[in-house]
Coordinates of C-alpha atoms in Angstrom, one line a residue:
M1 CA -0.1 0.0 0.1
M2 CA 1.2 3.4 -0.8
R3 CA 0.2 6.5 1.3
I4 CA 0.4 9.8 -0.6
T5 CA 0.7 13.3 0.6
W6 CA 1.4 16.5 -1.4
A7 CA 1.7 20.1 -1.3
T8 CA 2.4 22.8 -4.2
D9 CA 3.2 26.4 -3.9
Q10 CA 3.6 29.2 -6.7
G11 CA 6.7 31.0 -6.9
S12 CA 5.3 34.2 -7.6
P13 CA 1.8 36.0 -7.3
A14 CA 2.5 37.5 -10.7
R15 CA 2.4 34.2 -12.8
P16 CA 0.2 31.1 -12.3
N17 CA 1.6 28.1 -10.7
E18 CA 3.1 25.9 -13.7
D19 CA 3.5 22.8 -11.5
F20 CA 1.2 20.1 -11.2
V21 CA 0.5 17.0 -9.2
A22 CA -1.9 14.1 -9.7
T23 CA -2.2 11.0 -7.6
A24 CA -4.5 8.1 -7.6
L25 CA -4.3 4.8 -5.6
G26 CA -0.8 3.4 -6.1
A27 CA 0.4 6.1 -8.3
A28 CA 1.8 9.8 -8.3
V29 CA 2.8 12.2 -11.1
V30 CA 4.5 15.5 -10.7
L31 CA 5.2 18.0 -13.6
D32 CA 7.0 21.4 -13.8
G33 CA 6.0 23.4 -16.7
M34 CA 8.8 25.2 -18.5
S35 CA 9.2 28.7 -17.3
I36 CA 9.5 31.6 -19.7
D37 CA 8.7 35.2 -19.9
M38 CA 4.7 35.4 -19.7
S39 CA 5.2 37.9 -22.8
V40 CA 6.7 35.3 -25.0
E41 CA 4.6 34.0 -27.9
T42 CA 4.1 30.2 -27.5
G43 CA 1.9 29.2 -30.3
C44 CA -0.3 27.8 -27.9
V45 CA -4.0 29.4 -27.0
H46 CA -4.3 27.4 -24.0
G47 CA -1.4 28.5 -21.8
R48 CA 1.2 26.4 -20.2
P49 CA -0.6 25.5 -17.0
W50 CA -3.5 24.0 -19.1
Y51 CA -1.1 21.8 -21.0
V52 CA 0.8 20.7 -17.6
G53 CA -2.5 19.8 -16.0
Q54 CA -3.7 17.9 -19.3
L55 CA -0.6 16.1 -19.6
A56 CA -0.5 15.0 -16.0
T57 CA -3.9 13.6 -15.9
R58 CA -3.4 11.7 -18.9
L59 CA -0.3 10.2 -17.8
L60 CA -1.7 9.3 -14.5
A61 CA -4.5 7.5 -16.2
G62 CA -2.4 5.6 -18.1
L63 CA 0.0 4.5 -15.4
L64 CA -3.0 2.9 -13.6
D65 CA -3.1 0.1 -16.5
H66 CA -0.4 -2.0 -15.3
R67 CA 0.1 -3.5 -18.5
V68 CA 1.4 -0.3 -19.9
S69 CA 5.1 0.8 -19.3
P70 CA 5.6 4.3 -18.0
A71 CA 7.5 5.4 -21.0
T72 CA 4.6 4.1 -23.2
A73 CA 2.1 5.9 -20.9
L74 CA 4.2 9.1 -21.0
A75 CA 4.0 8.7 -25.1
Q76 CA 0.6 8.0 -25.1
A77 CA -0.4 11.1 -22.8
I78 CA 1.8 13.4 -24.9
A79 CA 0.0 12.4 -28.3
E80 CA -3.3 12.7 -26.4
T81 CA -2.6 16.4 -25.1
A82 CA -1.5 17.2 -28.6
D83 CA -4.9 15.9 -29.8
A84 CA -6.7 18.0 -27.0
H85 CA -5.1 21.3 -28.5
G86 CA -7.9 20.7 -31.1
G87 CA -5.7 21.9 -34.2
R88 CA -6.0 25.7 -32.6
C89 CA -2.3 25.7 -31.7
D90 CA 1.2 25.7 -33.4
L91 CA 2.8 22.7 -31.8
S92 CA 6.0 23.0 -34.0
H93 CA 6.5 26.4 -32.3
P94 CA 9.9 26.6 -30.5
W95 CA 8.5 27.7 -27.4
T96 CA 5.4 25.6 -27.4
P97 CA 4.5 24.5 -23.7
A98 CA 6.9 21.8 -22.3
T99 CA 7.4 20.1 -18.9
T100 CA 9.6 17.8 -16.7
V101 CA 7.9 14.7 -15.7
V102 CA 8.7 12.4 -12.6
A103 CA 6.0 9.4 -12.0
L104 CA 6.0 6.6 -9.6
R105 CA 3.7 3.5 -9.8
A106 CA 3.2 0.8 -7.1
R107 CA 2.4 -2.8 -8.2
D108 CA 2.1 -5.9 -6.3
R109 CA 6.0 -6.6 -5.9
A110 CA 7.5 -3.7 -7.6
A111 CA 7.4 0.1 -8.0
D112 CA 8.0 1.5 -11.4
Y113 CA 9.4 4.9 -12.0
L114 CA 10.1 7.6 -14.9
V115 CA 12.1 10.8 -14.6
L116 CA 12.5 13.1 -17.5
S117 CA 14.6 16.2 -17.2
D118 CA 15.5 18.1 -13.9
S119 CA 12.9 17.0 -11.3
T120 CA 13.7 14.6 -8.7
L121 CA 12.7 11.2 -7.3
L122 CA 14.1 10.2 -3.9
L123 CA 13.8 6.5 -3.1
D124 CA 14.6 5.1 0.3
R125 CA 15.0 1.4 0.3
D126 CA 15.7 0.0 4.0
G127 CA 17.4 3.2 5.1
R128 CA 19.3 3.9 1.8
V129 CA 18.3 6.7 -0.1
T130 CA 19.0 7.3 -3.7
A131 CA 18.2 10.6 -5.8
L132 CA 17.5 10.1 -9.4
T133 CA 17.1 12.8 -12.0
A134 CA 17.9 13.1 -15.7
D135 CA 19.6 15.7 -18.0
G136 CA 17.7 18.7 -19.1
S137 CA 17.6 18.1 -22.8
G138 CA 14.3 16.2 -22.9
F139 CA 11.3 18.3 -21.7
A140 CA 8.0 16.8 -22.7
A141 CA 6.1 18.9 -25.3
A142 CA 4.1 17.6 -28.4
D143 CA 6.5 14.9 -29.3
P144 CA 5.6 11.6 -28.0
R145 CA 9.4 10.2 -29.1
V146 CA 10.8 12.4 -26.0
A147 CA 9.5 9.5 -23.8
E148 CA 12.4 7.5 -25.1
R149 CA 14.8 9.8 -23.4
A150 CA 13.2 9.2 -19.7
R151 CA 15.0 7.6 -17.4
V152 CA 12.9 4.5 -16.3
G153 CA 13.1 1.5 -13.8
S154 CA 11.7 -0.6 -11.4
V155 CA 12.5 -1.5 -7.5
P156 CA 11.1 -4.2 -5.5
I157 CA 8.4 -3.3 -3.2
A158 CA 10.1 -5.3 -0.6
G159 CA 12.0 -2.8 1.4
L160 CA 10.9 0.3 0.0
R161 CA 10.0 2.5 2.8
R162 CA 9.6 5.8 1.3
A163 CA 9.8 7.9 -1.9
A164 CA 9.4 11.6 -2.7
L165 CA 8.6 13.4 -6.2
L166 CA 10.1 16.8 -6.1
T167 CA 10.3 19.7 -8.7
D168 CA 13.3 21.7 -9.0
G169 CA 11.7 24.6 -6.8
A170 CA 11.6 22.1 -3.8
T171 CA 15.0 20.7 -4.2
R172 CA 16.8 23.8 -3.7
L173 CA 17.8 23.3 -0.3
V174 CA 20.0 20.5 -1.5
D175 CA 21.2 21.2 -4.9
Q176 CA 21.5 25.0 -5.0
F177 CA 21.6 25.9 -1.2
G178 CA 23.6 23.1 0.3
L179 CA 21.7 23.3 3.6
T180 CA 20.7 19.9 4.0
D181 CA 21.0 16.3 2.0
W182 CA 18.4 13.8 0.6
P183 CA 17.9 11.6 3.6
Q184 CA 17.2 14.8 6.0
T185 CA 14.6 15.8 3.2
L186 CA 12.9 12.7 3.5
T187 CA 12.8 13.0 7.4
T188 CA 11.4 16.2 7.3
L189 CA 8.9 15.1 4.8
A190 CA 7.9 12.0 7.1
E191 CA 7.9 14.3 10.3
R192 CA 6.3 17.6 9.3
G193 CA 5.0 16.8 5.6
P194 CA 5.3 18.5 2.2
A195 CA 4.3 21.9 2.9
A196 CA 6.5 22.1 5.7
L197 CA 9.5 21.2 3.5
I198 CA 8.4 23.9 0.8
E199 CA 8.3 26.7 3.8
Q200 CA 11.9 25.6 4.5
V201 CA 12.6 26.4 1.0
R202 CA 11.0 29.6 1.2
E203 CA 12.5 30.5 4.3
A204 CA 16.1 30.1 3.2
E205 CA 14.9 32.3 -0.3
R206 CA 13.9 35.2 1.9
T207 CA 17.4 35.4 3.4
D208 CA 18.8 36.1 0.0
P209 CA 16.2 37.9 -1.9
D210 CA 18.7 39.3 -4.4
G211 CA 20.4 35.7 -5.4
R212 CA 24.0 37.0 -4.0
R213 CA 24.5 33.9 -1.7
W214 CA 22.9 31.6 -3.9
P215 CA 22.7 32.8 -7.7
R216 CA 19.4 31.8 -9.5
N217 CA 17.3 32.7 -12.3
K218 CA 14.1 33.6 -9.9
P219 CA 14.0 34.5 -6.3
H220 CA 11.2 31.8 -5.6
D221 CA 10.2 29.1 -8.1
D222 CA 7.2 27.1 -8.0
A223 CA 7.6 24.1 -5.8
T224 CA 5.7 21.0 -5.5
V225 CA 6.4 17.6 -3.4
A226 CA 4.4 14.4 -3.5
F227 CA 5.6 12.1 -0.5
C228 CA 4.8 8.3 -0.7
E229 CA 5.0 5.9 2.3
F230 CA 4.9 2.3 1.9
A231 CA 3.3 -0.2 4.3
T232 CA 2.6 -3.9 4.3
P233 CA -1.2 -4.4 4.2

């Protein structure tokens, strides 16, 4: 059994949250929409939050069919989302909406994962924490073939204690600020929950509003965490 809790927070009130989390019994998906200036033309009349939500819900639905691999589910979701544009958008535009993807699915004896681009998946197997991410060259957009670039795999359910799916706005404490590590991140999630972890990120960001201590492209980024705990029924 996989118990999931999650939280998300937009980075700025001046722009919508382009992260999206979708969960169901035994599966979780977290997406981080590619951030560009709001004035930049994308060729899409719907907008980036619409795209990210459409892709996330379709991917989650695909993952619930255990006969379908995560990569195939992602490819199908991308194709279905492209169709959902209804021919009203230029999907060949260089700034067409795109997103990172991290997904986790629990089956009877194994947990399947998929990571595309720079979001992060943490896995705690018997106290040994592994962080999985992928390079930034393969954002999901309108081409289903990008699913071939995803980092995919499976781990036995036996011994899997906890997992976390995090966008890069939520991993800053570790990979940009160096204020903590991945095991402590999971401990914070277990003891205080996803919202508390995001607030720790915000507290650190507020101490360096101009990015002098920690240079970054945005003072605050959208931040999303889905935390999964495993227990034997």
